[in-house]
Short mmCIF file of C-alpha atoms and ligand atoms in Angstrom, two decimals:
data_model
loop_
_atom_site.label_atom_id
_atom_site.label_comp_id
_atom_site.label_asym_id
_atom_site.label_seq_id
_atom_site.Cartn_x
_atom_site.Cartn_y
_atom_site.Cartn_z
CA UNK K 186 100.77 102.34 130.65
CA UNK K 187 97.49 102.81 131.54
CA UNK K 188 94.61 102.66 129.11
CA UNK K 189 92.21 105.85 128.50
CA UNK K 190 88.94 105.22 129.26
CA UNK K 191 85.93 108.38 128.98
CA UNK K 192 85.24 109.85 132.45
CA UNK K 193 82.40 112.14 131.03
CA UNK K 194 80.68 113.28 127.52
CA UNK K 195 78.04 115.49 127.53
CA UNK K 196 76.26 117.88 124.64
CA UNK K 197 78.35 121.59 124.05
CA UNK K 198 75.87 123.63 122.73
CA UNK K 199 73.51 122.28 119.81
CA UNK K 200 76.54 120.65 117.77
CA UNK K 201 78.90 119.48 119.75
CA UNK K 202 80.01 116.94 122.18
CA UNK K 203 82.43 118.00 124.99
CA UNK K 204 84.69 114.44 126.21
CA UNK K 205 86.33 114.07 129.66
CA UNK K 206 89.24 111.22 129.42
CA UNK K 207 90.95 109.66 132.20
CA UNK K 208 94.19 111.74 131.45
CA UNK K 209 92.79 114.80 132.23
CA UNK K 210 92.10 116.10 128.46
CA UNK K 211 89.19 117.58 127.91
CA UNK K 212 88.11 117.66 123.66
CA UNK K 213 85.25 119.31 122.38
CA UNK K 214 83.78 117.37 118.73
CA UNK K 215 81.41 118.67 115.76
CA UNK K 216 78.47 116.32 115.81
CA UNK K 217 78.87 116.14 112.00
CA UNK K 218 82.03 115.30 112.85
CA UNK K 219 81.05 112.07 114.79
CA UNK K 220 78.31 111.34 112.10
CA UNK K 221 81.20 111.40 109.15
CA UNK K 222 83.89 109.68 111.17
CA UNK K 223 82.07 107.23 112.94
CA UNK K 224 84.40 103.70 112.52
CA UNK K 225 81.04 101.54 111.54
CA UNK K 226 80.11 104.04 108.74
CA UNK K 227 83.11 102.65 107.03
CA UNK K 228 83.15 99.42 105.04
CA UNK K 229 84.37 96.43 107.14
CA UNK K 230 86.26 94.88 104.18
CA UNK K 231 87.19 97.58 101.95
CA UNK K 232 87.76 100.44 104.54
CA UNK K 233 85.83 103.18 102.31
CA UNK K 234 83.69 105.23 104.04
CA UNK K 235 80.49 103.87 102.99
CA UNK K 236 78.34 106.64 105.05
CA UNK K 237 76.08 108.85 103.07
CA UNK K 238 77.36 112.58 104.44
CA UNK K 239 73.54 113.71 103.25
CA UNK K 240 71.37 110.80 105.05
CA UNK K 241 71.91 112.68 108.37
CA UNK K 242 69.94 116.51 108.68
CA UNK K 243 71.92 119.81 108.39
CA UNK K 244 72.18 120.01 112.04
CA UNK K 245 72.14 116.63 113.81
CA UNK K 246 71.17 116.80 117.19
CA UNK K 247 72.04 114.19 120.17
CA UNK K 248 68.91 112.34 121.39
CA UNK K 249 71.57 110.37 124.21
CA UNK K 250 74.99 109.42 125.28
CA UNK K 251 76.00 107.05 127.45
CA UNK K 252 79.75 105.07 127.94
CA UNK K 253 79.00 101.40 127.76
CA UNK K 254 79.79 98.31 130.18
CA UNK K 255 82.79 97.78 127.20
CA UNK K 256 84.25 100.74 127.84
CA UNK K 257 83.41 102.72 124.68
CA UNK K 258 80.95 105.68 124.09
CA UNK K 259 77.59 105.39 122.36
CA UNK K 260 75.09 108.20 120.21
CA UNK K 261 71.98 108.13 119.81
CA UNK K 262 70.24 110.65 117.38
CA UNK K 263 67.16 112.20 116.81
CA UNK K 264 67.36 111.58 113.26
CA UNK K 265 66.42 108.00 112.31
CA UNK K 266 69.84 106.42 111.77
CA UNK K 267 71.79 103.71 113.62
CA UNK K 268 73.78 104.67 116.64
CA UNK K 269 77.45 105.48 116.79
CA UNK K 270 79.72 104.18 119.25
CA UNK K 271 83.72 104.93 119.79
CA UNK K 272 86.16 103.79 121.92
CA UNK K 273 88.51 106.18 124.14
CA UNK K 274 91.65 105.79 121.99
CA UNK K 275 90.14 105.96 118.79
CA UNK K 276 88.61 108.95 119.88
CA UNK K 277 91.45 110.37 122.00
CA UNK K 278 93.80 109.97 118.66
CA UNK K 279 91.39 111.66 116.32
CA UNK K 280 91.15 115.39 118.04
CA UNK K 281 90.03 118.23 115.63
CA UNK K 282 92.76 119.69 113.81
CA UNK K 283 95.44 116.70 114.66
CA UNK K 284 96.38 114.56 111.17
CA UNK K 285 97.09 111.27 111.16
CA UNK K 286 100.09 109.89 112.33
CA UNK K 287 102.43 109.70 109.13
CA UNK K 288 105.69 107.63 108.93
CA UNK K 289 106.63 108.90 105.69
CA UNK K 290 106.39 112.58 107.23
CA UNK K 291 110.26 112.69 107.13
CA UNK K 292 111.55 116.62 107.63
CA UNK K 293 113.51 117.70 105.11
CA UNK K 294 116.76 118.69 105.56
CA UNK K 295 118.02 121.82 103.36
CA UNK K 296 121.80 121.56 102.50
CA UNK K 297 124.60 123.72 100.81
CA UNK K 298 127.32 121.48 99.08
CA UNK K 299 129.87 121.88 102.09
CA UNK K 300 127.45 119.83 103.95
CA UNK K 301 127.15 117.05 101.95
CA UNK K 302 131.37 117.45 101.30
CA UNK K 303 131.72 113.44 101.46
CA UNK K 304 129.01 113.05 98.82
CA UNK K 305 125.09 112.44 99.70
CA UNK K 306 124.50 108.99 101.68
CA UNK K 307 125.39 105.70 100.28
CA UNK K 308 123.39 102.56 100.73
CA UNK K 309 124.04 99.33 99.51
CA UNK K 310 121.97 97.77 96.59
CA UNK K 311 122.08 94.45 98.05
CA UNK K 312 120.12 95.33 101.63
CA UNK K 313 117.81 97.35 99.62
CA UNK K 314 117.17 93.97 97.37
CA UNK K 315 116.69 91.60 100.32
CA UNK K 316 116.15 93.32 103.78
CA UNK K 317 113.34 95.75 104.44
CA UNK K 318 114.72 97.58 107.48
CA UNK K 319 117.64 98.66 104.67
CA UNK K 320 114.77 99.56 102.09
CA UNK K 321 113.08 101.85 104.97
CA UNK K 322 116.98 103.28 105.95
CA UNK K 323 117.70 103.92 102.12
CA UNK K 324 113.97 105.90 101.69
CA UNK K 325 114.21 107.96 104.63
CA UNK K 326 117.92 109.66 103.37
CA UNK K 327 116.77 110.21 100.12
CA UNK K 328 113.30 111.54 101.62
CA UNK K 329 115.25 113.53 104.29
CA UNK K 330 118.14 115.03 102.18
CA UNK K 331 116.36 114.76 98.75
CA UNK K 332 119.74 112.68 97.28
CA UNK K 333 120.98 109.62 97.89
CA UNK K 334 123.74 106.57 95.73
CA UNK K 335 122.94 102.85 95.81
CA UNK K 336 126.36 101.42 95.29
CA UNK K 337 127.18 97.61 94.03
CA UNK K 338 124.45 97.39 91.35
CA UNK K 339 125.49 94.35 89.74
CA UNK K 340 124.29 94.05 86.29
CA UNK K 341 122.51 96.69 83.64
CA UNK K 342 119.21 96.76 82.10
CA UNK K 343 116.64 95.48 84.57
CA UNK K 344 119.19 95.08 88.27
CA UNK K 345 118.84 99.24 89.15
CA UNK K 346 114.81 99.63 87.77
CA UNK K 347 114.65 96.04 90.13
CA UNK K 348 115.87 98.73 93.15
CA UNK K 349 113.17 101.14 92.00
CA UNK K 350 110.51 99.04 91.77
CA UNK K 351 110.91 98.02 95.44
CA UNK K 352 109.58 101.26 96.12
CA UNK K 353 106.53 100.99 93.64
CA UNK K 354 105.79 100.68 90.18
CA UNK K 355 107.58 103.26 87.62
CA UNK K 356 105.70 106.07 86.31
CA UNK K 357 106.03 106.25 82.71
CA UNK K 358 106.71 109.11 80.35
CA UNK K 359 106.52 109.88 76.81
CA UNK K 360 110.54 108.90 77.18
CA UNK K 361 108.83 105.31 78.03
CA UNK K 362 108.80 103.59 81.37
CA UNK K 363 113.12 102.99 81.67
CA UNK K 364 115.06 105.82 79.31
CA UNK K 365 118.52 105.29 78.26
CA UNK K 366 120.59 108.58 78.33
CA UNK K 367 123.38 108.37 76.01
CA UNK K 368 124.47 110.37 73.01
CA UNK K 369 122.12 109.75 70.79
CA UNK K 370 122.18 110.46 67.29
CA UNK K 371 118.54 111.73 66.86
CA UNK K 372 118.27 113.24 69.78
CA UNK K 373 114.97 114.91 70.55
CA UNK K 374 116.01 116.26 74.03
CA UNK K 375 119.95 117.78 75.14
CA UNK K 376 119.94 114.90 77.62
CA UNK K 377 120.44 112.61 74.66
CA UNK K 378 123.62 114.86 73.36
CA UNK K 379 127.23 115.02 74.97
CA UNK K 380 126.39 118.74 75.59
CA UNK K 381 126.24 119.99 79.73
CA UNK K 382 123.32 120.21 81.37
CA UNK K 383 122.89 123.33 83.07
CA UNK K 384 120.74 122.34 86.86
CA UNK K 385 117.39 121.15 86.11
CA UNK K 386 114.42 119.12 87.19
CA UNK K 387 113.01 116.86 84.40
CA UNK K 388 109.81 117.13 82.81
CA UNK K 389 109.11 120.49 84.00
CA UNK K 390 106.29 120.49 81.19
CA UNK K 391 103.70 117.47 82.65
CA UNK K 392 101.21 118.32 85.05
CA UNK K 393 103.14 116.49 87.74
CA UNK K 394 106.71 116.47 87.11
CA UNK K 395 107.55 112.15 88.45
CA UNK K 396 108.82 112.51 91.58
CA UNK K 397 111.92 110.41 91.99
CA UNK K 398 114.24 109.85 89.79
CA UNK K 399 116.80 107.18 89.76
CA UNK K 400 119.53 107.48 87.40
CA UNK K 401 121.98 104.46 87.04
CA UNK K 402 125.33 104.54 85.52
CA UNK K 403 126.23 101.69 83.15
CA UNK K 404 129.19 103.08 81.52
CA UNK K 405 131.12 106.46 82.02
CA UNK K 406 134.70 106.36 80.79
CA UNK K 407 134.52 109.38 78.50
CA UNK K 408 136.64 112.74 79.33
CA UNK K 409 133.83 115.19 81.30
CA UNK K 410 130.07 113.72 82.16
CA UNK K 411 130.32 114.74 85.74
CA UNK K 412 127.16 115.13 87.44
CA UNK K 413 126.08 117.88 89.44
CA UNK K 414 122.84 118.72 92.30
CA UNK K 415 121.77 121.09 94.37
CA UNK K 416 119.10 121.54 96.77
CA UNK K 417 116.29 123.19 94.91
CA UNK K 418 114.50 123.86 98.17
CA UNK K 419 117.32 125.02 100.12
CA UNK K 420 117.58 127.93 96.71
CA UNK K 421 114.97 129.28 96.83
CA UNK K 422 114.68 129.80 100.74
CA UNK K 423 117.74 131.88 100.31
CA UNK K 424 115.59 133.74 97.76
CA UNK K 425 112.48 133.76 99.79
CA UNK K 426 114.82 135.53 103.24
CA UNK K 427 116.73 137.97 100.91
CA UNK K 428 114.69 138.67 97.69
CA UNK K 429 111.06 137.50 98.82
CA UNK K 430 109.23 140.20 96.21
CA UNK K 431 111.41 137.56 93.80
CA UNK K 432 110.04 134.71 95.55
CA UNK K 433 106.74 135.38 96.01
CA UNK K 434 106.49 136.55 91.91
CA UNK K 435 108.16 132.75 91.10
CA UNK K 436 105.50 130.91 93.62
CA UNK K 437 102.42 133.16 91.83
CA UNK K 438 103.32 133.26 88.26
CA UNK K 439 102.12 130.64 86.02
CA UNK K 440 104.87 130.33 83.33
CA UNK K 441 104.43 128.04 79.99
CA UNK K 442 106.70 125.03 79.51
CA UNK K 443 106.70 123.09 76.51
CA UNK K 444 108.19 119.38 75.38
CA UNK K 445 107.46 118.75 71.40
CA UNK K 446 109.26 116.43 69.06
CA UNK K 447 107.96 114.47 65.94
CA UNK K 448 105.18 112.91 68.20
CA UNK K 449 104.19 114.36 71.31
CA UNK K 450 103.59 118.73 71.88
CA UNK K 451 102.95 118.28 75.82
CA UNK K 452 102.57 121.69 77.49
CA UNK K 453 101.36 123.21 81.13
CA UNK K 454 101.31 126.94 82.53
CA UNK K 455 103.04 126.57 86.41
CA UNK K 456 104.42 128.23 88.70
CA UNK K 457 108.45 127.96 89.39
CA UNK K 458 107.60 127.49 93.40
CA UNK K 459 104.75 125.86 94.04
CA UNK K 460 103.96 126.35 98.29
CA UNK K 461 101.53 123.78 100.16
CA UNK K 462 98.51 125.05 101.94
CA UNK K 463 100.95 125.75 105.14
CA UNK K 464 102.88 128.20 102.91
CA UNK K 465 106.15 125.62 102.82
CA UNK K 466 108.02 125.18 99.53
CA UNK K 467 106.76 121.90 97.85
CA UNK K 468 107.92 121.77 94.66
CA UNK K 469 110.83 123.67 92.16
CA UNK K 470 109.78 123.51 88.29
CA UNK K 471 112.93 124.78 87.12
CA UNK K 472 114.04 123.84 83.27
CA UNK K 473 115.30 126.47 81.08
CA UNK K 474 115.46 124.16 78.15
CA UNK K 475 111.79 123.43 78.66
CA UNK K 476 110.50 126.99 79.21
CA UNK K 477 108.53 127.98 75.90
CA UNK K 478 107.79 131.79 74.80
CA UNK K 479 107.34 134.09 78.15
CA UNK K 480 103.45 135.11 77.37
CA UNK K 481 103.52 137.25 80.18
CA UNK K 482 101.51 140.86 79.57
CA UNK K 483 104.49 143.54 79.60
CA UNK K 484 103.22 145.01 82.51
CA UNK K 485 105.17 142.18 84.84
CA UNK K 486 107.54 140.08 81.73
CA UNK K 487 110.12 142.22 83.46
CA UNK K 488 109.57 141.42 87.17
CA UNK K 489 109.27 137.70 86.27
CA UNK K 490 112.77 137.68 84.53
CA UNK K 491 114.14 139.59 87.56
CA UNK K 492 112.86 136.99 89.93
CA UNK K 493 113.77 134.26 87.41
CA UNK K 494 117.60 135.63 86.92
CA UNK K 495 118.13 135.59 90.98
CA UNK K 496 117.10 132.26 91.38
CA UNK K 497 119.02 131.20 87.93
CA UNK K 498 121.82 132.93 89.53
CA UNK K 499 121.84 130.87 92.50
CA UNK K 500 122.05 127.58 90.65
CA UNK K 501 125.21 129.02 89.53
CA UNK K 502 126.79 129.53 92.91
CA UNK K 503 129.26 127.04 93.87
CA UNK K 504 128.13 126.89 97.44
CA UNK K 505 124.53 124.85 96.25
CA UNK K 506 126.38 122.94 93.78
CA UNK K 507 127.53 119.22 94.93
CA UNK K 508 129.77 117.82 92.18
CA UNK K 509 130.84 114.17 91.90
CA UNK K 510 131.45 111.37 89.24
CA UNK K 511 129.60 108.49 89.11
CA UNK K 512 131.05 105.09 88.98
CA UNK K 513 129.69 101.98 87.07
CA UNK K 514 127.36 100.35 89.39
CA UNK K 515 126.04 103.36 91.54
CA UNK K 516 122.81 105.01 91.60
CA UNK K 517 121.70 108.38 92.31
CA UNK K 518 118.14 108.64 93.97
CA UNK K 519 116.49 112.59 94.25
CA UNK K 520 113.12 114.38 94.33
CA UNK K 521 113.24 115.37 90.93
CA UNK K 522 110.65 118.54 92.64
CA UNK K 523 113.49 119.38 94.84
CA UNK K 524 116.28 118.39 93.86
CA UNK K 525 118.12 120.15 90.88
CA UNK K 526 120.49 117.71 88.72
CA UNK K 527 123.20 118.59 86.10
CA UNK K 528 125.92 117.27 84.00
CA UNK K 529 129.37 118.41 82.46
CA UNK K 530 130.10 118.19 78.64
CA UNK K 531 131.55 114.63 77.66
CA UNK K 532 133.56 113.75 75.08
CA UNK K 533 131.93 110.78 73.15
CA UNK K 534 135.27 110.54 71.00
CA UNK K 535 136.86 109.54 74.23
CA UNK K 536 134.56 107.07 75.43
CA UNK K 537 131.29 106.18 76.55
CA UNK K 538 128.84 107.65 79.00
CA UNK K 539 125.50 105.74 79.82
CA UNK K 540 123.21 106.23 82.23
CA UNK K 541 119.49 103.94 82.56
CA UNK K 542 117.11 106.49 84.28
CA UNK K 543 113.38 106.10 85.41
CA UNK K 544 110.68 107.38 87.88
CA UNK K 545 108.82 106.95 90.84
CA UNK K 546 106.20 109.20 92.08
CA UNK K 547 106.18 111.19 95.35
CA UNK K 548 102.91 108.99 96.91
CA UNK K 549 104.14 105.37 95.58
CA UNK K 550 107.44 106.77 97.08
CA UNK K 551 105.60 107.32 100.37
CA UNK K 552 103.25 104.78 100.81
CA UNK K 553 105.89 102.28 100.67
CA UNK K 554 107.46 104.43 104.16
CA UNK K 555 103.96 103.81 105.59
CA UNK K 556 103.84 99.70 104.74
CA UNK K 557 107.46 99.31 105.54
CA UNK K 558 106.36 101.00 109.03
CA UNK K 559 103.26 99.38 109.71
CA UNK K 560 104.89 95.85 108.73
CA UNK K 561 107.79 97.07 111.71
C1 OGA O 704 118.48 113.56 82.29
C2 OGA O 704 119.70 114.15 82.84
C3 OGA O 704 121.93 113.82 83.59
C4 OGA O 704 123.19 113.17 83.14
O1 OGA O 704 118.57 112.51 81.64
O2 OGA O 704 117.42 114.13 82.51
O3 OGA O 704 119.61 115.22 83.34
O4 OGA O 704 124.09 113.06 83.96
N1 OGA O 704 120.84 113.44 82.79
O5 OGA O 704 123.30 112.78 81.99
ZN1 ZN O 705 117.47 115.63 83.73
#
């Protein structure tokens, strides 16, 4: 493959530089652009833009430009200020508009239960342990489909947190760092009961809900204590095509959600759908145990709990919801933003059901993608 090298580069107007490359393209850059981005305005250890965005004018002009014997472009300014210089791929990767390349951009993949009728995708807790090319394989299903099982955990206590923290370290809660669910009997939330747990996403009442959530089973030999998921994200697209007046009243309305026991009253006014800048559904904040007092004026209270009821409703359909027991020694990995998780009624006389949970955020979750694809 050849190498792009600049065949021309010439001022556009006041403030801008129009670039020729040697494959034809043809880019047009804001000078303040070049100023900002300019590779040797970033620290050389560090990689911090050290550049002061207000030690250049309002309107930088060019003074010259010129491609070197080396092959890259130089700037001179009017302003007093060093020059910048760029080389052709550098500058040929960075057009206005185009992100960085991203290798934990993984597209989600919405699902009904029928598609995930052989459970979600199993990895082995072994590879994940010792080979990185398994970690990677393991992080983009549970990116991808939101759900994932490590199987052959061997051990309790420390062997599945030992799987989580090869993704990054564990973001901690007022439940602690690890939480033990089990029938407690103090409980201060219904996971710590044998009652069911209607579809949920944890901790629907901190400003950022942890992102993944890894829940490992230890014992489960009582009568119920199935576990249940659906795709939170695949919901409420099925609300946003045939109800979107419900949709758009979830993704707009900040509701109140509340945790309090004997030492902690944490609270937060969101939205049930949060959308990213692009419009696309990021997040589902979906709780009804953790949904204080509706102090919405009366004037919309009962639009919201129309909008709220159809997506409530479709928690309920069997078609979203993907039912399976776990085992001793298996996992479950999900986007606790996405993904919403469940659990039948047990029957503690019968037995014992324990589960070791904890969290990982979305970025720790994704930065590890990038390292594990940088390291190849
Ligand atoms: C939880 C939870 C599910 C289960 O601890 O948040 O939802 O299967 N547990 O017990
Ligand atoms: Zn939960």
């Amino acid at each position: 493959m050849s190498r792009i090298t600049f065949t021309a580069a010439r001022p556009s107007g006041t403030q801008a530089l129009a670039v020729e490359y040697s494959d034809g393209y043809q880019v047009t850059y804001s000078l303040m652009w070049l100023l900002d981005s300019c590779p040797e305005g970033f620290h050389a250890q560090t990689g911090e833009r050290a550049f002061d965005l207000l030690s250049v004018p309002d309107a930088p002009l060019l003074h010259a430009v010129q491609v070197l014997a080396d092959g890259r472009l130089e700037l001179q300014w009017e302003h007093d200020g060093p020059a910048s210089h760029f080389a052709p791929e550098w500058l040929a990767a960075h057009r206005p508009g185009v992100p960085r390349t991203d290798a934990a951009a993984v597209e989600y993949s919405y699902w009904k239960a029928a598609a995930l009728k052989d459970g979600p995708a199993r990895h082995d807790a072994a590879a994940i342990l010792n080979d990185d090319a398994a970690l990677m394989a393991w992080l983009v299903d549970t990116k991808r489909d939101g759900l994932t099982i490590v199987q052959g955990i061997e051990g309790t206590g420390e062997a599945s947190m030992a799987i989580a923290r090869r993704i990054g370290f564990l973001r901690e809660t007022n439940f602690g760092q690890t939480f033990e669910v089990v029938n407690k009997a103090d409980p201060n939330n219904l996971a710590y009961t044998s009652l069911a747990l209607a579809l949920h996403t944890d901790l629907t009442n901190q400003e950022t809900p942890p992102g993944y959530q890894f829940l490992h089973c230890i014992t489960n030999d009582a009568q119920g204590g199935g576990s249940v998921f659906a795709d939170g994200f695949a919901m409420a697209q099925v609300l946003r095509d045939s109800d979107p007046q419900a949709f758009d009243m979830l993704a707009t309305t900040l509701i109140p959600c509340r945790f309090f026991d004997r030492e902690y009253d944490i609270r937060i006014h969101k939205p049930v759908i949060t959308l990213d800048h692009a419009l696309a559904i990021q997040e589902i904040r979906f709780n009804a145990h953790l949904v204080d007092l509706i102090d919405l004026p009366l004037e919309t209270v009962d639009a919201w709990y129309r909008a709220y009821r159809a997506f409530m409703r479709l928690t309920r359909d069997p078609a979203f919801r993907l039912s399976f027991r776990m085992a001793p020694g298996e996992m479950t990995a999900f986007d606790n933003r996405r993904i919403l998780h469940g659990r039948e009624a047990f029957n503690p006389a019968t037995g014992n059901r324990h589960l070791h949970g904890c969290y990982v955020d979305r970025v720790e979750f994704d930065s590890r993608m990038r390292m594990l694809a940088a390291r190849g």
